[in-house]
mmCIF file of C-alpha atoms in Angstrom:
data_model
loop_
_atom_site.group_PDB
_atom_site.id
_atom_site.type_symbol
_atom_site.label_atom_id
_atom_site.label_comp_id
_atom_site.label_asym_id
_atom_site.label_seq_id
_atom_site.Cartn_x
_atom_site.Cartn_y
_atom_site.Cartn_z
ATOM 1 C CA MET A 1016 22.654 36.403 78.849
ATOM 2 C CA ARG A 1017 26.063 35.675 80.379
ATOM 3 C CA PRO A 1018 26.510 35.310 84.175
ATOM 4 C CA ASP A 1019 27.811 38.885 84.308
ATOM 5 C CA GLY A 1020 24.589 40.228 82.837
ATOM 6 C CA ALA A 1021 21.075 40.839 84.098
ATOM 7 C CA SER A 1022 17.549 41.171 82.765
ATOM 8 C CA GLY A 1023 14.037 42.036 83.757
ATOM 9 C CA GLU A 1024 11.988 40.742 86.634
ATOM 10 C CA GLY A 1025 10.103 37.458 86.393
ATOM 11 C CA GLU A 1026 6.578 36.979 87.650
ATOM 12 C CA ALA A 1027 4.887 33.726 88.653
ATOM 13 C CA ARG A 1028 1.709 32.920 86.747
ATOM 14 C CA ALA A 1029 -0.798 30.199 87.598
ATOM 15 C CA ASP A 1030 -3.195 30.836 84.706
ATOM 16 C CA GLY A 1031 -2.086 28.748 81.741
ATOM 17 C CA ASP A 1032 -4.310 30.698 79.353
ATOM 18 C CA ALA A 1033 -2.658 33.960 80.421
ATOM 19 C CA VAL A 1034 0.769 32.484 79.801
ATOM 20 C CA ASP A 1035 -0.175 31.291 76.306
ATOM 21 C CA ALA A 1036 -1.986 34.450 75.221
ATOM 22 C CA PRO A 1037 0.090 36.825 73.108
ATOM 23 C CA PRO A 1038 0.827 40.212 74.669
ATOM 24 C CA GLU A 1039 -1.002 43.222 73.300
ATOM 25 C CA ALA A 1040 1.183 45.099 70.845
ATOM 26 C CA PRO A 1041 1.123 48.895 70.426
ATOM 27 C CA GLY A 1042 0.175 50.895 67.378
ATOM 28 C CA GLY A 1043 -2.377 48.446 66.065
ATOM 29 C CA LEU A 1044 0.268 45.789 65.473
ATOM 30 C CA VAL A 1045 -1.157 42.265 65.524
ATOM 31 C CA LEU A 1046 1.109 39.300 66.199
ATOM 32 C CA PRO A 1047 0.360 36.491 63.723
ATOM 33 C CA GLU A 1048 -0.102 33.129 65.402
ATOM 34 C CA PRO A 1049 2.958 31.566 63.698
ATOM 35 C CA LEU A 1050 5.154 34.358 65.046
ATOM 36 C CA TRP A 1051 3.781 33.990 68.559
ATOM 37 C CA SER A 1052 4.156 30.208 68.370
ATOM 38 C CA ALA A 1053 7.815 30.650 67.431
ATOM 39 C CA VAL A 1054 8.334 33.016 70.378
ATOM 40 C CA ARG A 1055 6.663 30.603 72.795
ATOM 41 C CA ALA A 1056 8.796 27.736 71.539
ATOM 42 C CA ALA A 1057 12.000 29.749 71.883
ATOM 43 C CA TYR A 1058 11.340 30.833 75.455
ATOM 44 C CA GLY A 1059 9.969 27.425 76.401
ATOM 45 C CA GLU A 1060 13.274 25.638 75.874
ATOM 46 C CA THR A 1061 14.454 23.497 78.776
ATOM 47 C CA GLY A 1062 16.953 24.964 81.197
ATOM 48 C CA ARG A 1063 15.464 28.451 81.291
ATOM 49 C CA ALA A 1064 15.019 29.172 84.968
ATOM 50 C CA TYR A 1065 14.822 32.927 84.422
ATOM 51 C CA HIS A 1066 14.954 33.866 80.724
ATOM 52 C CA ASP A 1067 11.491 32.557 79.912
ATOM 53 C CA LEU A 1068 8.145 34.039 78.891
ATOM 54 C CA ASP A 1069 7.541 35.410 82.388
ATOM 55 C CA HIS A 1070 10.700 37.464 82.006
ATOM 56 C CA VAL A 1071 9.567 38.723 78.598
ATOM 57 C CA ARG A 1072 6.164 39.679 79.943
ATOM 58 C CA GLU A 1073 7.757 41.588 82.813
ATOM 59 C CA VAL A 1074 10.021 43.517 80.443
ATOM 60 C CA LEU A 1075 6.963 44.284 78.309
ATOM 61 C CA ARG A 1076 5.159 45.508 81.430
ATOM 62 C CA ARG A 1077 8.008 47.953 81.953
ATOM 63 C CA VAL A 1078 7.839 48.940 78.289
ATOM 64 C CA ASP A 1079 4.112 49.684 78.690
ATOM 65 C CA GLU A 1080 4.853 51.703 81.817
ATOM 66 C CA VAL A 1081 7.380 53.849 79.979
ATOM 67 C CA GLY A 1082 4.956 54.239 77.089
ATOM 68 C CA ARG A 1083 2.357 55.695 79.434
ATOM 69 C CA ASP A 1084 4.675 57.888 81.482
ATOM 70 C CA VAL A 1085 7.273 59.015 78.943
ATOM 71 C CA GLY A 1086 6.419 57.736 75.481
ATOM 72 C CA TRP A 1087 8.474 55.872 72.885
ATOM 73 C CA GLY A 1088 9.670 57.273 69.586
ATOM 74 C CA ARG A 1089 9.100 53.902 67.858
ATOM 75 C CA PRO A 1090 6.845 51.895 70.186
ATOM 76 C CA ARG A 1091 6.235 48.970 67.824
ATOM 77 C CA GLU A 1092 9.950 48.398 67.288
ATOM 78 C CA VAL A 1093 10.620 48.615 71.027
ATOM 79 C CA PHE A 1094 7.854 46.075 71.647
ATOM 80 C CA LEU A 1095 9.311 43.597 69.157
ATOM 81 C CA ALA A 1096 12.837 44.094 70.490
ATOM 82 C CA ALA A 1097 11.581 43.269 73.974
ATOM 83 C CA LEU A 1098 9.718 40.245 72.632
ATOM 84 C CA PHE A 1099 12.794 38.784 70.936
ATOM 85 C CA HIS A 1100 15.684 40.082 73.036
ATOM 86 C CA ASP A 1101 16.418 36.724 74.745
ATOM 87 C CA ALA A 1102 14.812 34.438 72.161
ATOM 88 C CA VAL A 1103 18.158 32.700 71.662
ATOM 89 C CA TYR A 1104 19.735 31.941 75.018
ATOM 90 C CA ALA A 1105 22.502 29.489 75.746
ATOM 91 C CA PRO A 1106 24.388 30.167 79.001
ATOM 92 C CA GLY A 1107 27.995 31.054 78.351
ATOM 93 C CA ARG A 1108 27.669 31.807 74.637
ATOM 94 C CA ARG A 1109 28.652 35.255 73.447
ATOM 95 C CA ASP A 1110 26.447 35.347 70.366
ATOM 96 C CA ASN A 1111 23.035 35.035 72.021
ATOM 97 C CA GLU A 1112 22.096 38.640 71.348
ATOM 98 C CA ALA A 1113 23.327 38.554 67.747
ATOM 99 C CA ARG A 1114 21.369 35.375 67.079
ATOM 100 C CA SER A 1115 18.268 36.813 68.791
ATOM 101 C CA ALA A 1116 18.537 39.963 66.650
ATOM 102 C CA GLU A 1117 18.772 37.861 63.507
ATOM 103 C CA LEU A 1118 15.764 35.805 64.583
ATOM 104 C CA ALA A 1119 13.789 39.028 65.094
ATOM 105 C CA ARG A 1120 14.762 40.287 61.642
ATOM 106 C CA ASP A 1121 13.689 37.016 60.054
ATOM 107 C CA ALA A 1122 10.378 37.015 61.935
ATOM 108 C CA VAL A 1123 9.525 40.553 60.862
ATOM 109 C CA ALA A 1124 10.400 39.829 57.239
ATOM 110 C CA ARG A 1125 8.423 36.585 57.225
ATOM 111 C CA TRP A 1126 5.330 37.421 59.255
ATOM 112 C CA LEU A 1127 5.072 41.227 59.370
ATOM 113 C CA PRO A 1128 5.887 42.407 55.841
ATOM 114 C CA GLY A 1129 4.416 45.720 54.820
ATOM 115 C CA GLU A 1130 4.099 46.988 58.409
ATOM 116 C CA GLY A 1131 6.755 49.663 57.875
ATOM 117 C CA LEU A 1132 8.868 48.379 60.760
ATOM 118 C CA ASP A 1133 12.483 49.449 61.195
ATOM 119 C CA GLU A 1134 14.192 46.066 61.390
ATOM 120 C CA GLY A 1135 17.561 47.718 61.936
ATOM 121 C CA LEU A 1136 16.303 49.490 65.056
ATOM 122 C CA ILE A 1137 14.840 46.261 66.448
ATOM 123 C CA ALA A 1138 18.151 44.495 65.915
ATOM 124 C CA ARG A 1139 20.177 47.369 67.387
ATOM 125 C CA LEU A 1140 18.134 47.420 70.589
ATOM 126 C CA ILE A 1141 18.581 43.674 71.028
ATOM 127 C CA LEU A 1142 22.310 43.870 70.359
ATOM 128 C CA LEU A 1143 22.712 46.588 72.987
ATOM 129 C CA THR A 1144 21.551 44.174 75.689
ATOM 130 C CA ALA A 1145 24.894 42.394 75.301
ATOM 131 C CA ARG A 1146 26.522 45.517 76.758
ATOM 132 C CA HIS A 1147 24.666 45.797 80.059
ATOM 133 C CA GLY A 1148 27.010 47.247 82.640
ATOM 134 C CA SER A 1149 29.439 48.715 80.114
ATOM 135 C CA LEU A 1150 27.391 51.642 78.804
ATOM 136 C CA GLY A 1151 26.867 55.091 80.267
ATOM 137 C CA PRO A 1152 24.002 57.542 79.644
ATOM 138 C CA ALA A 1153 26.091 59.409 77.070
ATOM 139 C CA ASP A 1154 26.533 56.243 74.997
ATOM 140 C CA VAL A 1155 22.873 55.778 74.067
ATOM 141 C CA GLY A 1156 19.820 57.709 72.958
ATOM 142 C CA GLU A 1157 16.719 58.207 75.087
ATOM 143 C CA ASP A 1158 14.761 55.237 73.731
ATOM 144 C CA GLU A 1159 17.834 53.010 73.921
ATOM 145 C CA ALA A 1160 18.457 54.002 77.544
ATOM 146 C CA LEU A 1161 14.856 53.359 78.523
ATOM 147 C CA PHE A 1162 14.788 50.019 76.715
ATOM 148 C CA LEU A 1163 17.961 48.791 78.405
ATOM 149 C CA ASP A 1164 16.650 49.943 81.774
ATOM 150 C CA CYS A 1165 13.423 47.981 81.249
ATOM 151 C CA ASP A 1166 15.594 44.879 80.958
ATOM 152 C CA MET A 1167 17.666 45.817 84.025
ATOM 153 C CA ALA A 1168 14.761 46.826 86.255
ATOM 154 C CA ILE A 1169 14.968 43.593 88.277
ATOM 155 C CA LEU A 1170 18.058 45.018 89.985
ATOM 156 C CA GLY A 1171 15.854 47.619 91.653
ATOM 157 C CA SER A 1172 13.110 45.223 92.747
ATOM 158 C CA ASP A 1173 12.362 44.316 96.343
ATOM 159 C CA ALA A 1174 14.858 42.057 98.095
ATOM 160 C CA ALA A 1175 12.801 38.866 97.707
ATOM 161 C CA ALA A 1176 12.322 39.331 93.953
ATOM 162 C CA PHE A 1177 15.986 40.231 93.489
ATOM 163 C CA ASP A 1178 17.094 37.122 95.384
ATOM 164 C CA ALA A 1179 14.747 34.913 93.342
ATOM 165 C CA TYR A 1180 16.210 36.386 90.153
ATOM 166 C CA ASP A 1181 19.760 35.803 91.402
ATOM 167 C CA ARG A 1182 18.992 32.164 92.250
ATOM 168 C CA ALA A 1183 17.395 31.614 88.846
ATOM 169 C CA ILE A 1184 20.422 32.983 87.002
ATOM 170 C CA ALA A 1185 22.660 30.688 89.062
ATOM 171 C CA ALA A 1186 20.434 27.741 88.140
ATOM 172 C CA GLU A 1187 20.808 28.524 84.457
ATOM 173 C CA TYR A 1188 24.593 28.456 84.892
ATOM 174 C CA SER A 1189 24.663 25.307 87.001
ATOM 175 C CA ALA A 1190 27.063 23.661 84.551
ATOM 176 C CA VAL A 1191 29.693 26.347 85.244
ATOM 177 C CA PRO A 1192 32.087 25.604 88.125
ATOM 178 C CA PRO A 1193 30.678 27.465 91.150
ATOM 179 C CA GLU A 1194 33.863 29.400 91.849
ATOM 180 C CA LEU A 1195 34.041 30.680 88.270
ATOM 181 C CA TYR A 1196 30.384 31.647 88.251
ATOM 182 C CA ALA A 1197 30.703 33.471 91.580
ATOM 183 C CA ALA A 1198 33.763 35.370 90.368
ATOM 184 C CA GLY A 1199 32.003 36.534 87.207
ATOM 185 C CA ARG A 1200 28.883 37.539 89.070
ATOM 186 C CA ARG A 1201 30.855 39.445 91.704
ATOM 187 C CA SER A 1202 32.834 41.266 89.018
ATOM 188 C CA PHE A 1203 29.617 42.344 87.284
ATOM 189 C CA PHE A 1204 28.024 43.580 90.502
ATOM 190 C CA GLU A 1205 31.173 45.467 91.476
ATOM 191 C CA ARG A 1206 31.325 47.109 88.062
ATOM 192 C CA LEU A 1207 27.718 48.259 88.377
ATOM 193 C CA LEU A 1208 28.316 49.731 91.826
ATOM 194 C CA ALA A 1209 31.430 51.537 90.644
ATOM 195 C CA ALA A 1210 29.538 53.242 87.811
ATOM 196 C CA GLU A 1211 28.144 56.703 88.337
ATOM 197 C CA HIS A 1212 24.725 55.429 87.285
ATOM 198 C CA ILE A 1213 23.345 51.893 87.168
ATOM 199 C CA PHE A 1214 20.301 52.997 85.179
ATOM 200 C CA LEU A 1215 20.857 54.957 82.005
ATOM 201 C CA SER A 1216 17.624 56.955 82.009
ATOM 202 C CA PRO A 1217 16.496 59.556 84.556
ATOM 203 C CA TYR A 1218 13.102 57.809 84.632
ATOM 204 C CA PHE A 1219 14.430 54.533 86.048
ATOM 205 C CA ARG A 1220 17.253 56.165 87.962
ATOM 206 C CA GLU A 1221 14.811 58.153 90.076
ATOM 207 C CA ARG A 1222 12.658 55.098 90.759
ATOM 208 C CA LEU A 1223 15.076 52.191 91.138
ATOM 209 C CA GLU A 1224 18.696 53.321 91.493
ATOM 210 C CA ALA A 1225 18.856 53.473 95.283
ATOM 211 C CA ARG A 1226 17.193 50.089 95.774
ATOM 212 C CA ALA A 1227 19.391 48.490 93.101
ATOM 213 C CA ARG A 1228 22.506 49.681 94.903
ATOM 214 C CA ASP A 1229 21.148 48.330 98.174
ATOM 215 C CA ASN A 1230 20.519 44.917 96.575
ATOM 216 C CA LEU A 1231 23.972 44.753 95.029
ATOM 217 C CA ARG A 1232 25.757 45.806 98.212
ATOM 218 C CA ARG A 1233 23.789 43.234 100.169
ATOM 219 C CA LYS A 1234 24.693 40.441 97.741
ATOM 220 C CA LEU A 1235 28.345 41.409 97.686
ATOM 221 C CA GLY A 1236 28.373 41.546 101.475
ATOM 222 C CA ALA A 1237 26.959 38.035 101.532
ATOM 223 C CA GLY A 1238 29.755 36.783 99.310
ATOM 224 C CA ALA A 1239 27.980 36.850 95.932
#
């Protein structure tokens, strides 16, 4: 994602087996080992200080949470969109989401044929993550809003987790001149604060909106 974007919360993991184990998919879907190996390889690329498997697992944790509390219309497609949404990630490129969506389509066709999956929905959800900060609740459906909010939930985390996320994003963009990076980041944060709602769904808005605004104001006040 670009320096003006944001994603889900990372989580430190000391257990190597837990990191390597595939996440449990909904609806009886089983991830073939070649698919999971491809996902691990994609998120294990060097230079990923934030957009790694920990990030994916945290977004999937949010997806599970929504599944329990609200429910998804197409839970298997949402799961796969979360799994692949940052599979292609090169800081500064504007086609990361499109390339990730294409990778997801190819993976489903190759390793999950006959599962009745809506590849178009998976791709659409991934593509929408390129528009974080530019969409309002009226622009998306319920599942789309909840999915995008799962990816943005880090903004409403506690201050320490938010700051760790912010440092990790900066590390991924270390090749960008600091003044340009800071200007882009500030512009994104200001745009979020100016919006009527940061989170697109009532579910996340009730839980995280106030804390997200506190985090953003604090960072802007510190010269982010």
